[in-house]
């Protein structure tokens, strides 16, 4: 129980950083990759935890409530890193639905919990997210828009897992003569 309290504290600090930063706006897509096995100190894919998934899901859901962010939970490699999203998100972004239901052994505990607890979940093949949270080095980069910018929060672990964060920005084009909004020449 003490360990789960630490996980909850860790993820709450991370979500608070996202909420107080200016890297997420309404309707942005935030992809979440999470190895609950890594969170509890085991190798990825070996010891998934529904209890850990529940804590992380509940905390990350605050992004939806406070910033109206669209969440996408990445499945594991056994489902080709498909993503769990709300059907409304799939339709709004014209995403390609795939046919599968994540389970802990194929999809992972985090994606399974998300699928079981979202309002109208579907699995989609891929997404181009505006931001991301990677807990346990699950390799979410394939689902981030070009150009990803790493974020550094004081809290860089959830339980025993390393956590990394990124937001995206449009590419800067034009070279040395170009001018960019909010930047000196």
mmCIF file of C-alpha atoms in Angstrom:
data_model
loop_
_atom_site.group_PDB
_atom_site.id
_atom_site.type_symbol
_atom_site.label_atom_id
_atom_site.label_comp_id
_atom_site.label_asym_id
_atom_site.label_seq_id
_atom_site.Cartn_x
_atom_site.Cartn_y
_atom_site.Cartn_z
ATOM 1 C CA UNK A 1 0.000 0.000 0.000
ATOM 2 C CA UNK A 2 2.861 2.381 0.794
ATOM 3 C CA UNK A 3 4.327 1.774 -2.680
ATOM 4 C CA UNK A 4 0.996 2.548 -4.379
ATOM 5 C CA UNK A 5 0.812 5.795 -2.404
ATOM 6 C CA UNK A 6 4.258 6.715 -3.759
ATOM 7 C CA UNK A 7 3.113 5.957 -7.317
ATOM 8 C CA UNK A 8 0.079 8.165 -6.785
ATOM 9 C CA UNK A 9 2.221 11.000 -5.437
ATOM 10 C CA UNK A 10 4.689 10.677 -8.330
ATOM 11 C CA UNK A 11 2.026 10.779 -11.048
ATOM 12 C CA UNK A 12 0.104 13.574 -9.322
ATOM 13 C CA UNK A 13 3.255 15.755 -9.352
ATOM 14 C CA UNK A 14 3.702 15.068 -13.061
ATOM 15 C CA UNK A 15 0.075 15.872 -13.904
ATOM 16 C CA UNK A 16 0.283 19.065 -11.830
ATOM 17 C CA UNK A 17 3.347 20.107 -13.857
ATOM 18 C CA UNK A 18 1.411 19.530 -17.102
ATOM 19 C CA UNK A 19 -1.602 21.448 -15.788
ATOM 20 C CA UNK A 20 0.463 24.442 -14.694
ATOM 21 C CA UNK A 21 2.581 24.548 -17.820
ATOM 22 C CA UNK A 22 1.540 26.002 -21.141
ATOM 23 C CA UNK A 23 2.383 22.932 -23.234
ATOM 24 C CA UNK A 24 -1.181 21.567 -23.463
ATOM 25 C CA UNK A 25 -4.253 23.359 -24.745
ATOM 26 C CA UNK A 26 -7.859 22.307 -25.260
ATOM 27 C CA UNK A 27 -8.262 19.459 -27.743
ATOM 28 C CA UNK A 28 -4.540 18.659 -27.848
ATOM 29 C CA UNK A 29 -3.766 14.951 -28.013
ATOM 30 C CA UNK A 30 -1.536 13.546 -25.299
ATOM 31 C CA UNK A 31 -0.218 10.010 -25.829
ATOM 32 C CA UNK A 32 0.544 7.963 -22.746
ATOM 33 C CA UNK A 33 2.850 4.987 -22.851
ATOM 34 C CA UNK A 34 3.203 3.117 -19.597
ATOM 35 C CA UNK A 35 4.783 -0.114 -18.468
ATOM 36 C CA UNK A 36 3.187 -0.893 -15.139
ATOM 37 C CA UNK A 37 5.783 -3.664 -14.831
ATOM 38 C CA UNK A 38 8.563 -1.068 -14.915
ATOM 39 C CA UNK A 39 6.683 1.077 -12.386
ATOM 40 C CA UNK A 40 6.825 -1.789 -9.878
ATOM 41 C CA UNK A 41 10.494 -2.435 -10.623
ATOM 42 C CA UNK A 42 10.205 -5.403 -12.997
ATOM 43 C CA UNK A 43 11.194 -5.782 -16.645
ATOM 44 C CA UNK A 44 8.767 -4.376 -19.188
ATOM 45 C CA UNK A 45 5.979 -6.802 -20.041
ATOM 46 C CA UNK A 46 6.604 -9.225 -17.180
ATOM 47 C CA UNK A 47 4.464 -8.175 -14.210
ATOM 48 C CA UNK A 48 1.642 -5.830 -15.222
ATOM 49 C CA UNK A 49 -0.397 -4.254 -12.452
ATOM 50 C CA UNK A 50 -4.030 -3.223 -12.665
ATOM 51 C CA UNK A 51 -3.641 -1.345 -9.370
ATOM 52 C CA UNK A 52 -0.849 0.800 -10.820
ATOM 53 C CA UNK A 53 -2.799 1.303 -14.057
ATOM 54 C CA UNK A 54 -5.823 2.506 -12.087
ATOM 55 C CA UNK A 55 -3.803 5.082 -10.152
ATOM 56 C CA UNK A 56 -2.129 6.424 -13.296
ATOM 57 C CA UNK A 57 -5.382 6.475 -15.300
ATOM 58 C CA UNK A 58 -7.240 8.372 -12.573
ATOM 59 C CA UNK A 59 -4.522 10.985 -12.232
ATOM 60 C CA UNK A 60 -3.939 11.476 -15.965
ATOM 61 C CA UNK A 61 -7.695 11.825 -16.478
ATOM 62 C CA UNK A 62 -7.398 15.194 -14.717
ATOM 63 C CA UNK A 63 -5.902 16.490 -17.970
ATOM 64 C CA UNK A 64 -9.237 15.799 -19.660
ATOM 65 C CA UNK A 65 -11.257 17.417 -16.894
ATOM 66 C CA UNK A 66 -9.162 20.559 -16.552
ATOM 67 C CA UNK A 67 -7.721 21.138 -20.031
ATOM 68 C CA UNK A 68 -10.058 19.101 -22.262
ATOM 69 C CA UNK A 69 -7.080 17.184 -23.609
ATOM 70 C CA UNK A 70 -7.680 14.092 -25.738
ATOM 71 C CA UNK A 71 -5.900 11.056 -24.285
ATOM 72 C CA UNK A 72 -4.406 8.184 -26.276
ATOM 73 C CA UNK A 73 -3.082 5.176 -24.351
ATOM 74 C CA UNK A 74 -0.452 3.211 -26.246
ATOM 75 C CA UNK A 75 -0.719 -0.574 -26.285
ATOM 76 C CA UNK A 76 2.333 -2.799 -26.113
ATOM 77 C CA UNK A 77 4.173 -4.296 -29.059
ATOM 78 C CA UNK A 78 1.835 -7.317 -29.182
ATOM 79 C CA UNK A 79 -0.852 -5.009 -30.584
ATOM 80 C CA UNK A 80 1.672 -3.118 -32.721
ATOM 81 C CA UNK A 81 1.518 -0.125 -30.370
ATOM 82 C CA UNK A 82 -2.073 0.653 -31.351
ATOM 83 C CA UNK A 83 -3.776 3.249 -29.170
ATOM 84 C CA UNK A 84 -6.892 3.350 -27.038
ATOM 85 C CA UNK A 85 -8.877 6.548 -27.641
ATOM 86 C CA UNK A 86 -12.445 7.697 -27.269
ATOM 87 C CA UNK A 87 -14.565 7.028 -30.362
ATOM 88 C CA UNK A 88 -15.237 10.777 -30.554
ATOM 89 C CA UNK A 89 -11.479 11.403 -30.818
ATOM 90 C CA UNK A 90 -11.178 8.801 -33.575
ATOM 91 C CA UNK A 91 -13.951 10.487 -35.544
ATOM 92 C CA UNK A 92 -12.772 14.057 -34.944
ATOM 93 C CA UNK A 93 -9.224 13.243 -36.081
ATOM 94 C CA UNK A 94 -10.228 10.809 -38.840
ATOM 95 C CA UNK A 95 -8.123 8.005 -37.354
ATOM 96 C CA UNK A 96 -8.065 4.418 -38.601
ATOM 97 C CA UNK A 97 -9.810 1.976 -36.273
ATOM 98 C CA UNK A 98 -8.335 -1.487 -35.797
ATOM 99 C CA UNK A 99 -10.055 -4.570 -34.462
ATOM 100 C CA UNK A 100 -8.718 -5.818 -31.150
ATOM 101 C CA UNK A 101 -9.423 -5.504 -27.465
ATOM 102 C CA UNK A 102 -6.378 -4.932 -25.276
ATOM 103 C CA UNK A 103 -5.786 -7.420 -22.472
ATOM 104 C CA UNK A 104 -2.840 -7.463 -20.060
ATOM 105 C CA UNK A 105 -1.006 -10.115 -22.122
ATOM 106 C CA UNK A 106 -1.573 -8.320 -25.445
ATOM 107 C CA UNK A 107 -1.929 -4.598 -25.044
ATOM 108 C CA UNK A 108 -0.647 -4.177 -21.512
ATOM 109 C CA UNK A 109 -2.260 -3.388 -18.190
ATOM 110 C CA UNK A 110 -2.396 0.381 -18.782
ATOM 111 C CA UNK A 111 -4.123 0.164 -22.173
ATOM 112 C CA UNK A 112 -6.433 -2.559 -20.848
ATOM 113 C CA UNK A 113 -7.484 -0.417 -17.895
ATOM 114 C CA UNK A 114 -8.022 2.603 -20.151
ATOM 115 C CA UNK A 115 -10.130 0.538 -22.570
ATOM 116 C CA UNK A 116 -12.269 -0.756 -19.698
ATOM 117 C CA UNK A 117 -12.762 2.690 -18.161
ATOM 118 C CA UNK A 118 -13.130 5.149 -21.031
ATOM 119 C CA UNK A 119 -16.630 6.194 -22.090
ATOM 120 C CA UNK A 120 -16.633 4.752 -25.633
ATOM 121 C CA UNK A 121 -13.170 3.328 -26.348
ATOM 122 C CA UNK A 122 -11.810 2.131 -29.666
ATOM 123 C CA UNK A 123 -8.392 1.034 -30.833
ATOM 124 C CA UNK A 124 -6.702 3.065 -33.554
ATOM 125 C CA UNK A 125 -3.646 2.236 -35.610
ATOM 126 C CA UNK A 126 -1.687 5.445 -35.048
ATOM 127 C CA UNK A 127 -1.967 9.077 -34.048
ATOM 128 C CA UNK A 128 0.024 12.309 -34.319
ATOM 129 C CA UNK A 129 -0.028 13.581 -30.763
ATOM 130 C CA UNK A 130 0.773 17.083 -29.551
ATOM 131 C CA UNK A 131 2.427 15.843 -26.374
ATOM 132 C CA UNK A 132 3.355 12.679 -24.581
ATOM 133 C CA UNK A 133 4.137 10.973 -21.309
ATOM 134 C CA UNK A 134 6.365 7.904 -21.452
ATOM 135 C CA UNK A 135 6.553 5.894 -18.247
ATOM 136 C CA UNK A 136 8.968 2.991 -18.367
ATOM 137 C CA UNK A 137 10.562 3.698 -21.761
ATOM 138 C CA UNK A 138 7.702 2.359 -23.881
ATOM 139 C CA UNK A 139 8.832 4.344 -26.948
ATOM 140 C CA UNK A 140 5.941 6.711 -27.691
ATOM 141 C CA UNK A 141 7.937 8.747 -30.221
ATOM 142 C CA UNK A 142 6.263 7.073 -33.187
ATOM 143 C CA UNK A 143 3.003 8.714 -32.104
ATOM 144 C CA UNK A 144 4.293 12.282 -31.640
ATOM 145 C CA UNK A 145 4.086 15.016 -34.245
ATOM 146 C CA UNK A 146 7.278 16.301 -35.762
ATOM 147 C CA UNK A 147 9.120 18.213 -33.933
ATOM 148 C CA UNK A 148 9.174 16.752 -30.404
ATOM 149 C CA UNK A 149 10.649 18.937 -27.673
ATOM 150 C CA UNK A 150 11.660 17.178 -24.445
ATOM 151 C CA UNK A 151 10.351 18.572 -21.179
ATOM 152 C CA UNK A 152 12.201 18.345 -17.899
ATOM 153 C CA UNK A 153 10.123 18.092 -14.754
ATOM 154 C CA UNK A 154 11.615 17.703 -11.293
ATOM 155 C CA UNK A 155 9.713 14.415 -11.055
ATOM 156 C CA UNK A 156 11.223 12.001 -13.577
ATOM 157 C CA UNK A 157 10.100 8.682 -12.130
ATOM 158 C CA UNK A 158 6.820 6.957 -11.399
ATOM 159 C CA UNK A 159 7.498 4.289 -8.840
ATOM 160 C CA UNK A 160 10.613 2.542 -10.129
ATOM 161 C CA UNK A 161 10.124 3.541 -13.792
ATOM 162 C CA UNK A 162 11.845 6.406 -15.544
ATOM 163 C CA UNK A 163 9.436 8.909 -17.021
ATOM 164 C CA UNK A 164 10.007 11.313 -19.879
ATOM 165 C CA UNK A 165 7.823 13.996 -21.373
ATOM 166 C CA UNK A 166 7.586 15.934 -24.604
ATOM 167 C CA UNK A 167 5.476 18.479 -26.407
ATOM 168 C CA UNK A 168 5.619 19.238 -30.109
ATOM 169 C CA UNK A 169 5.992 22.382 -32.139
ATOM 170 C CA UNK A 170 5.834 23.125 -35.857
ATOM 171 C CA UNK A 171 9.182 22.834 -37.662
ATOM 172 C CA UNK A 172 11.164 26.075 -37.933
ATOM 173 C CA UNK A 173 11.855 26.613 -41.619
ATOM 174 C CA UNK A 174 13.650 29.247 -43.655
ATOM 175 C CA UNK A 175 17.122 29.391 -42.161
ATOM 176 C CA UNK A 176 19.014 32.403 -40.883
ATOM 177 C CA UNK A 177 16.898 35.019 -42.724
ATOM 178 C CA UNK A 178 13.565 33.733 -41.459
ATOM 179 C CA UNK A 179 11.683 35.318 -38.607
ATOM 180 C CA UNK A 180 9.596 33.324 -36.164
ATOM 181 C CA UNK A 181 6.725 34.448 -33.940
ATOM 182 C CA UNK A 182 7.927 35.184 -30.425
ATOM 183 C CA UNK A 183 11.621 34.837 -31.367
ATOM 184 C CA UNK A 184 14.288 37.400 -32.069
ATOM 185 C CA UNK A 185 15.761 37.369 -35.573
#
